[in-house]
PDB file of N, CA and C in Angstrom:
ATOM      1  N   MET A   6       8.183  15.079 -10.636  1.00 64.00           N
ATOM      2  CA  MET A   6       7.684  14.675  -9.335  1.00 64.00           C
ATOM      3  C   MET A   6       8.158  13.249  -9.047  1.00 64.00           C
ATOM      4  N   ASP A   7       8.657  13.022  -7.828  1.00 92.00           N
ATOM      5  CA  ASP A   7       9.087  11.661  -7.527  1.00 92.00           C
ATOM      6  C   ASP A   7       7.887  10.767  -7.225  1.00 92.00           C
ATOM      7  N   LEU A   8       8.123   9.476  -7.219  1.00 92.00           N
ATOM      8  CA  LEU A   8       7.039   8.498  -7.101  1.00 92.00           C
ATOM      9  C   LEU A   8       6.290   8.606  -5.771  1.00 92.00           C
ATOM     10  N   LYS A   9       7.036   8.824  -4.694  1.00 91.00           N
ATOM     11  CA  LYS A   9       6.390   8.929  -3.390  1.00 91.00           C
ATOM     12  C   LYS A   9       5.457  10.129  -3.345  1.00 91.00           C
ATOM     13  N   ASN A  10       5.907  11.273  -3.859  1.00 93.00           N
ATOM     14  CA  ASN A  10       5.046  12.458  -3.884  1.00 93.00           C
ATOM     15  C   ASN A  10       3.840  12.256  -4.778  1.00 93.00           C
ATOM     16  N   GLU A  11       4.019  11.536  -5.885  1.00 93.00           N
ATOM     17  CA  GLU A  11       2.894  11.237  -6.767  1.00 93.00           C
ATOM     18  C   GLU A  11       1.821  10.451  -6.011  1.00 93.00           C
ATOM     19  N   LEU A  12       2.243   9.467  -5.244  1.00 95.00           N
ATOM     20  CA  LEU A  12       1.293   8.692  -4.432  1.00 95.00           C
ATOM     21  C   LEU A  12       0.656   9.549  -3.345  1.00 95.00           C
ATOM     22  N   ILE A  13       1.451  10.336  -2.650  1.00 95.00           N
ATOM     23  CA  ILE A  13       0.925  11.179  -1.573  1.00 95.00           C
ATOM     24  C   ILE A  13      -0.046  12.218  -2.124  1.00 95.00           C
ATOM     25  N   ASN A  14       0.268  12.796  -3.291  1.00 96.00           N
ATOM     26  CA  ASN A  14      -0.632  13.779  -3.896  1.00 96.00           C
ATOM     27  C   ASN A  14      -1.953  13.172  -4.334  1.00 96.00           C
ATOM     28  N   ASN A  15      -1.988  11.857  -4.507  1.00 96.00           N
ATOM     29  CA  ASN A  15      -3.216  11.163  -4.899  1.00 96.00           C
ATOM     30  C   ASN A  15      -3.727  10.245  -3.795  1.00 96.00           C
ATOM     31  N   ILE A  16      -3.363  10.538  -2.556  1.00 97.00           N
ATOM     32  CA  ILE A  16      -3.695   9.662  -1.430  1.00 97.00           C
ATOM     33  C   ILE A  16      -5.202   9.474  -1.290  1.00 97.00           C
ATOM     34  N   ASP A  17      -5.987  10.479  -1.669  1.00 97.00           N
ATOM     35  CA  ASP A  17      -7.443  10.356  -1.571  1.00 97.00           C
ATOM     36  C   ASP A  17      -8.009   9.352  -2.574  1.00 97.00           C
ATOM     37  N   LYS A  18      -7.232   8.985  -3.589  1.00 98.00           N
ATOM     38  CA  LYS A  18      -7.664   8.011  -4.591  1.00 98.00           C
ATOM     39  C   LYS A  18      -7.267   6.580  -4.222  1.00 98.00           C
ATOM     40  N   VAL A  19      -6.391   6.436  -3.233  1.00 98.00           N
ATOM     41  CA  VAL A  19      -5.916   5.116  -2.842  1.00 98.00           C
ATOM     42  C   VAL A  19      -7.071   4.341  -2.201  1.00 98.00           C
ATOM     43  N   HIS A  20      -7.303   3.137  -2.710  1.00 98.00           N
ATOM     44  CA  HIS A  20      -8.416   2.304  -2.247  1.00 98.00           C
ATOM     45  C   HIS A  20      -8.093   0.844  -2.538  1.00 98.00           C
ATOM     46  N   THR A  21      -9.000  -0.038  -2.149  1.00 98.00           N
ATOM     47  CA  THR A  21      -8.889  -1.441  -2.511  1.00 98.00           C
ATOM     48  C   THR A  21     -10.279  -2.045  -2.550  1.00 98.00           C
ATOM     49  N   THR A  22     -10.372  -3.285  -2.978  1.00 97.00           N
ATOM     50  CA  THR A  22     -11.645  -4.001  -3.041  1.00 97.00           C
ATOM     51  C   THR A  22     -11.841  -4.790  -1.751  1.00 97.00           C
ATOM     52  N   GLN A  23     -13.020  -5.375  -1.583  1.00 97.00           N
ATOM     53  CA  GLN A  23     -13.245  -6.217  -0.405  1.00 97.00           C
ATOM     54  C   GLN A  23     -12.295  -7.413  -0.417  1.00 97.00           C
ATOM     55  N   LEU A  24     -12.070  -7.993  -1.600  1.00 97.00           N
ATOM     56  CA  LEU A  24     -11.105  -9.097  -1.691  1.00 97.00           C
ATOM     57  C   LEU A  24      -9.708  -8.624  -1.324  1.00 97.00           C
ATOM     58  N   GLY A  25      -9.364  -7.407  -1.741  1.00 97.00           N
ATOM     59  CA  GLY A  25      -8.070  -6.823  -1.395  1.00 97.00           C
ATOM     60  C   GLY A  25      -7.929  -6.643   0.104  1.00 97.00           C
ATOM     61  N   ILE A  26      -8.987  -6.159   0.742  1.00 97.00           N
ATOM     62  CA  ILE A  26      -8.971  -5.987   2.200  1.00 97.00           C
ATOM     63  C   ILE A  26      -8.701  -7.321   2.886  1.00 97.00           C
ATOM     64  N   ASP A  27      -9.429  -8.350   2.448  1.00 97.00           N
ATOM     65  CA  ASP A  27      -9.256  -9.682   3.047  1.00 97.00           C
ATOM     66  C   ASP A  27      -7.839 -10.213   2.831  1.00 97.00           C
ATOM     67  N   ARG A  28      -7.311 -10.041   1.606  1.00 97.00           N
ATOM     68  CA  ARG A  28      -5.972 -10.535   1.257  1.00 97.00           C
ATOM     69  C   ARG A  28      -4.908  -9.809   2.074  1.00 97.00           C
ATOM     70  N   ILE A  29      -5.013  -8.475   2.140  1.00 97.00           N
ATOM     71  CA  ILE A  29      -4.032  -7.669   2.886  1.00 97.00           C
ATOM     72  C   ILE A  29      -4.083  -8.028   4.373  1.00 97.00           C
ATOM     73  N   ARG A  30      -5.298  -8.081   4.921  1.00 97.00           N
ATOM     74  CA  ARG A  30      -5.473  -8.410   6.351  1.00 97.00           C
ATOM     75  C   ARG A  30      -4.823  -9.760   6.668  1.00 97.00           C
ATOM     76  N   ASN A  31      -5.027 -10.731   5.805  1.00 97.00           N
ATOM     77  CA  ASN A  31      -4.472 -12.064   6.002  1.00 97.00           C
ATOM     78  C   ASN A  31      -2.947 -12.072   5.839  1.00 97.00           C
ATOM     79  N   ASN A  32      -2.448 -11.413   4.797  1.00 96.00           N
ATOM     80  CA  ASN A  32      -1.013 -11.461   4.490  1.00 96.00           C
ATOM     81  C   ASN A  32      -0.134 -10.779   5.520  1.00 96.00           C
ATOM     82  N   ILE A  33      -0.645  -9.693   6.126  1.00 96.00           N
ATOM     83  CA  ILE A  33       0.201  -8.986   7.100  1.00 96.00           C
ATOM     84  C   ILE A  33      -0.398  -9.026   8.512  1.00 96.00           C
ATOM     85  N   ASN A  34      -1.328  -9.960   8.714  1.00 95.00           N
ATOM     86  CA  ASN A  34      -1.865 -10.247  10.052  1.00 95.00           C
ATOM     87  C   ASN A  34      -2.448  -9.025  10.761  1.00 95.00           C
ATOM     88  N   LEU A  35      -3.378  -8.339  10.089  1.00 96.00           N
ATOM     89  CA  LEU A  35      -4.075  -7.214  10.715  1.00 96.00           C
ATOM     90  C   LEU A  35      -5.370  -7.729  11.325  1.00 96.00           C
ATOM     91  N   ASN A  36      -5.702  -7.241  12.521  1.00 94.00           N
ATOM     92  CA  ASN A  36      -6.966  -7.688  13.122  1.00 94.00           C
ATOM     93  C   ASN A  36      -8.142  -6.932  12.516  1.00 94.00           C
ATOM     94  N   ASP A  37      -9.331  -7.400  12.797  1.00 94.00           N
ATOM     95  CA  ASP A  37     -10.553  -6.868  12.176  1.00 94.00           C
ATOM     96  C   ASP A  37     -10.859  -5.429  12.546  1.00 94.00           C
ATOM     97  N   SER A  38     -10.288  -4.938  13.641  1.00 96.00           N
ATOM     98  CA  SER A  38     -10.595  -3.571  14.070  1.00 96.00           C
ATOM     99  C   SER A  38      -9.790  -2.518  13.304  1.00 96.00           C
ATOM    100  N   ILE A  39      -8.816  -2.942  12.514  1.00 96.00           N
ATOM    101  CA  ILE A  39      -7.962  -2.001  11.776  1.00 96.00           C
ATOM    102  C   ILE A  39      -8.556  -1.717  10.407  1.00 96.00           C
ATOM    103  N   ASP A  40      -8.653  -0.428  10.056  1.00 97.00           N
ATOM    104  CA  ASP A  40      -9.088  -0.010   8.725  1.00 97.00           C
ATOM    105  C   ASP A  40      -7.905  -0.228   7.777  1.00 97.00           C
ATOM    106  N   VAL A  41      -8.024  -1.220   6.912  1.00 97.00           N
ATOM    107  CA  VAL A  41      -6.914  -1.637   6.054  1.00 97.00           C
ATOM    108  C   VAL A  41      -6.453  -0.504   5.137  1.00 97.00           C
ATOM    109  N   VAL A  42      -7.385   0.223   4.533  1.00 98.00           N
ATOM    110  CA  VAL A  42      -7.008   1.298   3.604  1.00 98.00           C
ATOM    111  C   VAL A  42      -6.270   2.405   4.355  1.00 98.00           C
ATOM    112  N   GLU A  43      -6.765   2.801   5.519  1.00 97.00           N
ATOM    113  CA  GLU A  43      -6.084   3.837   6.306  1.00 97.00           C
ATOM    114  C   GLU A  43      -4.709   3.350   6.751  1.00 97.00           C
ATOM    115  N   TYR A  44      -4.605   2.101   7.132  1.00 97.00           N
ATOM    116  CA  TYR A  44      -3.315   1.516   7.521  1.00 97.00           C
ATOM    117  C   TYR A  44      -2.321   1.636   6.359  1.00 97.00           C
ATOM    118  N   CYS A  45      -2.761   1.285   5.158  1.00 97.00           N
ATOM    119  CA  CYS A  45      -1.897   1.360   3.977  1.00 97.00           C
ATOM    120  C   CYS A  45      -1.545   2.801   3.627  1.00 97.00           C
ATOM    121  N   LYS A  46      -2.508   3.710   3.752  1.00 97.00           N
ATOM    122  CA  LYS A  46      -2.231   5.131   3.491  1.00 97.00           C
ATOM    123  C   LYS A  46      -1.170   5.651   4.456  1.00 97.00           C
ATOM    124  N   ASN A  47      -1.237   5.218   5.704  1.00 96.00           N
ATOM    125  CA  ASN A  47      -0.234   5.641   6.690  1.00 96.00           C
ATOM    126  C   ASN A  47       1.144   5.104   6.340  1.00 96.00           C
ATOM    127  N   ILE A  48       1.202   3.897   5.794  1.00 96.00           N
ATOM    128  CA  ILE A  48       2.486   3.355   5.328  1.00 96.00           C
ATOM    129  C   ILE A  48       3.023   4.228   4.199  1.00 96.00           C
ATOM    130  N   ILE A  49       2.166   4.582   3.249  1.00 96.00           N
ATOM    131  CA  ILE A  49       2.584   5.415   2.112  1.00 96.00           C
ATOM    132  C   ILE A  49       3.134   6.750   2.598  1.00 96.00           C
ATOM    133  N   LYS A  50       2.488   7.341   3.607  1.00 96.00           N
ATOM    134  CA  LYS A  50       2.879   8.669   4.089  1.00 96.00           C
ATOM    135  C   LYS A  50       4.069   8.648   5.045  1.00 96.00           C
ATOM    136  N   ASP A  51       4.448   7.479   5.541  1.00 95.00           N
ATOM    137  CA  ASP A  51       5.552   7.378   6.503  1.00 95.00           C
ATOM    138  C   ASP A  51       6.841   7.928   5.890  1.00 95.00           C
ATOM    139  N   GLU A  52       7.584   8.694   6.665  1.00 94.00           N
ATOM    140  CA  GLU A  52       8.806   9.326   6.142  1.00 94.00           C
ATOM    141  C   GLU A  52       9.881   8.320   5.747  1.00 94.00           C
ATOM    142  N   LYS A  53       9.823   7.109   6.299  1.00 95.00           N
ATOM    143  CA  LYS A  53      10.830   6.094   5.978  1.00 95.00           C
ATOM    144  C   LYS A  53      10.458   5.238   4.762  1.00 95.00           C
ATOM    145  N   THR A  54       9.287   5.477   4.204  1.00 96.00           N
ATOM    146  CA  THR A  54       8.801   4.682   3.081  1.00 96.00           C
ATOM    147  C   THR A  54       9.627   4.933   1.820  1.00 96.00           C
ATOM    148  N   ILE A  55       9.882   3.841   1.088  1.00 96.00           N
ATOM    149  CA  ILE A  55      10.562   3.907  -0.208  1.00 96.00           C
ATOM    150  C   ILE A  55       9.573   3.410  -1.257  1.00 96.00           C
ATOM    151  N   VAL A  56       9.435   4.172  -2.351  1.00 96.00           N
ATOM    152  CA  VAL A  56       8.509   3.816  -3.427  1.00 96.00           C
ATOM    153  C   VAL A  56       9.296   3.555  -4.706  1.00 96.00           C
ATOM    154  N   ALA A  57       9.020   2.425  -5.335  1.00 96.00           N
ATOM    155  CA  ALA A  57       9.624   2.084  -6.626  1.00 96.00           C
ATOM    156  C   ALA A  57       8.478   1.767  -7.590  1.00 96.00           C
ATOM    157  N   ARG A  58       8.759   1.876  -8.866  1.00 95.00           N
ATOM    158  CA  ARG A  58       7.754   1.523  -9.865  1.00 95.00           C
ATOM    159  C   ARG A  58       8.342   0.488 -10.802  1.00 95.00           C
ATOM    160  N   LYS A  59       7.576  -0.561 -11.024  1.00 96.00           N
ATOM    161  CA  LYS A  59       7.983  -1.604 -11.952  1.00 96.00           C
ATOM    162  C   LYS A  59       6.753  -1.930 -12.791  1.00 96.00           C
ATOM    163  N   GLY A  60       6.816  -1.642 -14.087  1.00 96.00           N
ATOM    164  CA  GLY A  60       5.659  -1.849 -14.945  1.00 96.00           C
ATOM    165  C   GLY A  60       4.522  -0.951 -14.527  1.00 96.00           C
ATOM    166  N   LYS A  61       3.343  -1.539 -14.328  1.00 97.00           N
ATOM    167  CA  LYS A  61       2.160  -0.742 -14.004  1.00 97.00           C
ATOM    168  C   LYS A  61       1.930  -0.561 -12.505  1.00 97.00           C
ATOM    169  N   ASN A  62       2.843  -1.059 -11.671  1.00 97.00           N
ATOM    170  CA  ASN A  62       2.634  -1.021 -10.224  1.00 97.00           C
ATOM    171  C   ASN A  62       3.700  -0.233  -9.476  1.00 97.00           C
ATOM    172  N   TYR A  63       3.246   0.368  -8.371  1.00 97.00           N
ATOM    173  CA  TYR A  63       4.155   0.928  -7.382  1.00 97.00           C
ATOM    174  C   TYR A  63       4.411  -0.162  -6.347  1.00 97.00           C
ATOM    175  N   TYR A  64       5.632  -0.202  -5.856  1.00 97.00           N
ATOM    176  CA  TYR A  64       5.980  -1.086  -4.753  1.00 97.00           C
ATOM    177  C   TYR A  64       6.420  -0.196  -3.602  1.00 97.00           C
ATOM    178  N   VAL A  65       5.634  -0.195  -2.549  1.00 97.00           N
ATOM    179  CA  VAL A  65       5.815   0.701  -1.416  1.00 97.00           C
ATOM    180  C   VAL A  65       6.383  -0.124  -0.265  1.00 97.00           C
ATOM    181  N   THR A  66       7.608   0.198   0.150  1.00 97.00           N
ATOM    182  CA  THR A  66       8.277  -0.564   1.205  1.00 97.00           C
ATOM    183  C   THR A  66       8.478   0.310   2.429  1.00 97.00           C
ATOM    184  N   CYS A  67       8.031  -0.203   3.557  1.00 93.00           N
ATOM    185  CA  CYS A  67       8.238   0.489   4.827  1.00 93.00           C
ATOM    186  C   CYS A  67       8.381  -0.549   5.921  1.00 93.00           C
ATOM    187  N   LYS A  68       9.472  -0.466   6.650  1.00 85.00           N
ATOM    188  CA  LYS A  68       9.783  -1.419   7.715  1.00 85.00           C
ATOM    189  C   LYS A  68       9.742  -2.824   7.136  1.00 85.00           C
ATOM    190  N   ASN A  69       8.784  -3.659   7.558  1.00 92.00           N
ATOM    191  CA  ASN A  69       8.776  -5.027   7.061  1.00 92.00           C
ATOM    192  C   ASN A  69       7.593  -5.325   6.130  1.00 92.00           C
ATOM    193  N   VAL A  70       6.945  -4.269   5.592  1.00 96.00           N
ATOM    194  CA  VAL A  70       5.774  -4.454   4.732  1.00 96.00           C
ATOM    195  C   VAL A  70       6.040  -3.900   3.337  1.00 96.00           C
ATOM    196  N   ILE A  71       5.598  -4.658   2.331  1.00 97.00           N
ATOM    197  CA  ILE A  71       5.648  -4.192   0.945  1.00 97.00           C
ATOM    198  C   ILE A  71       4.220  -4.171   0.412  1.00 97.00           C
ATOM    199  N   LEU A  72       3.770  -2.978  -0.009  1.00 98.00           N
ATOM    200  CA  LEU A  72       2.455  -2.834  -0.640  1.00 98.00           C
ATOM    201  C   LEU A  72       2.632  -2.815  -2.146  1.00 98.00           C
ATOM    202  N   THR A  73       1.688  -3.399  -2.867  1.00 98.00           N
ATOM    203  CA  THR A  73       1.651  -3.306  -4.323  1.00 98.00           C
ATOM    204  C   THR A  73       0.430  -2.473  -4.677  1.00 98.00           C
ATOM    205  N   VAL A  74       0.667  -1.339  -5.380  1.00 98.00           N
ATOM    206  CA  VAL A  74      -0.410  -0.405  -5.717  1.00 98.00           C
ATOM    207  C   VAL A  74      -0.398  -0.175  -7.215  1.00 98.00           C
ATOM    208  N   ASN A  75      -1.556  -0.314  -7.870  1.00 97.00           N
ATOM    209  CA  ASN A  75      -1.649  -0.042  -9.293  1.00 97.00           C
ATOM    210  C   ASN A  75      -1.403   1.447  -9.527  1.00 97.00           C
ATOM    211  N   SER A  76      -0.521   1.778 -10.473  1.00 95.00           N
ATOM    212  CA  SER A  76      -0.115   3.163 -10.664  1.00 95.00           C
ATOM    213  C   SER A  76      -1.143   4.013 -11.402  1.00 95.00           C
ATOM    214  N   SER A  77      -2.091   3.416 -12.096  1.00 95.00           N
ATOM    215  CA  SER A  77      -3.078   4.236 -12.799  1.00 95.00           C
ATOM    216  C   SER A  77      -4.398   4.351 -12.043  1.00 95.00           C
ATOM    217  N   THR A  78      -4.760   3.323 -11.265  1.00 97.00           N
ATOM    218  CA  THR A  78      -6.031   3.370 -10.536  1.00 97.00           C
ATOM    219  C   THR A  78      -5.855   3.624  -9.042  1.00 97.00           C
ATOM    220  N   PHE A  79      -4.625   3.534  -8.554  1.00 98.00           N
ATOM    221  CA  PHE A  79      -4.293   3.695  -7.133  1.00 98.00           C
ATOM    222  C   PHE A  79      -5.004   2.644  -6.267  1.00 98.00           C
ATOM    223  N   THR A  80      -5.243   1.472  -6.851  1.00 98.00           N
ATOM    224  CA  THR A  80      -5.824   0.352  -6.119  1.00 98.00           C
ATOM    225  C   THR A  80      -4.713  -0.424  -5.420  1.00 98.00           C
ATOM    226  N   ILE A  81      -4.872  -0.639  -4.114  1.00 98.00           N
ATOM    227  CA  ILE A  81      -3.919  -1.468  -3.384  1.00 98.00           C
ATOM    228  C   ILE A  81      -4.241  -2.918  -3.751  1.00 98.00           C
ATOM    229  N   ILE A  82      -3.305  -3.567  -4.388  1.00 97.00           N
ATOM    230  CA  ILE A  82      -3.528  -4.921  -4.876  1.00 97.00           C
ATOM    231  C   ILE A  82      -3.273  -5.936  -3.776  1.00 97.00           C
ATOM    232  N   THR A  83      -2.138  -5.801  -3.112  1.00 97.00           N
ATOM    233  CA  THR A  83      -1.800  -6.726  -2.047  1.00 97.00           C
ATOM    234  C   THR A  83      -0.743  -6.122  -1.139  1.00 97.00           C
ATOM    235  N   ALA A  84      -0.465  -6.827  -0.066  1.00 97.00           N
ATOM    236  CA  ALA A  84       0.607  -6.464   0.862  1.00 97.00           C
ATOM    237  C   ALA A  84       1.257  -7.761   1.333  1.00 97.00           C
ATOM    238  N   HIS A  85       2.549  -7.688   1.559  1.00 96.00           N
ATOM    239  CA  HIS A  85       3.289  -8.852   2.047  1.00 96.00           C
ATOM    240  C   HIS A  85       4.283  -8.402   3.096  1.00 96.00           C
ATOM    241  N   GLU A  86       4.625  -9.329   3.975  1.00 95.00           N
ATOM    242  CA  GLU A  86       5.721  -9.061   4.899  1.00 95.00           C
ATOM    243  C   GLU A  86       7.025  -9.238   4.141  1.00 95.00           C
ATOM    244  N   LYS A  87       7.953  -8.321   4.338  1.00 88.00           N
ATOM    245  CA  LYS A  87       9.219  -8.302   3.616  1.00 88.00           C
ATOM    246  C   LYS A  87      10.070  -9.536   3.907  1.00 88.00           C
ATOM    247  N   ASN A  88      10.009 -10.047   5.117  1.00 76.00           N
ATOM    248  CA  ASN A  88      10.864 -11.150   5.532  1.00 76.00           C
ATOM    249  C   ASN A  88      10.461 -12.487   4.927  1.00 76.00           C
ATOM    250  N   LYS A  89       9.258 -12.589   4.411  1.00 58.00           N
ATOM    251  CA  LYS A  89       8.781 -13.882   3.904  1.00 58.00           C
ATOM    252  C   LYS A  89       9.077 -14.063   2.451  1.00 58.00           C
TER     253      LYS A  89
END
């Protein structure tokens, strides 16, 4: 199974902490009305998304956003804009 399918097959396990929500919202400039976890899940499911694995983390790249997701717990650790 490729990495993207592994993430998609476990999409219901993808989550983050309150600190993660705050960090992601700040790093990629999401307003308070956006559900951060759903936003990240949509990035994972996007057909243009590329998933790589380095060590214990997945790196999910789509358009100008890179998500870091723990590969064993499916916790979204952070997100960054690709251009920065």
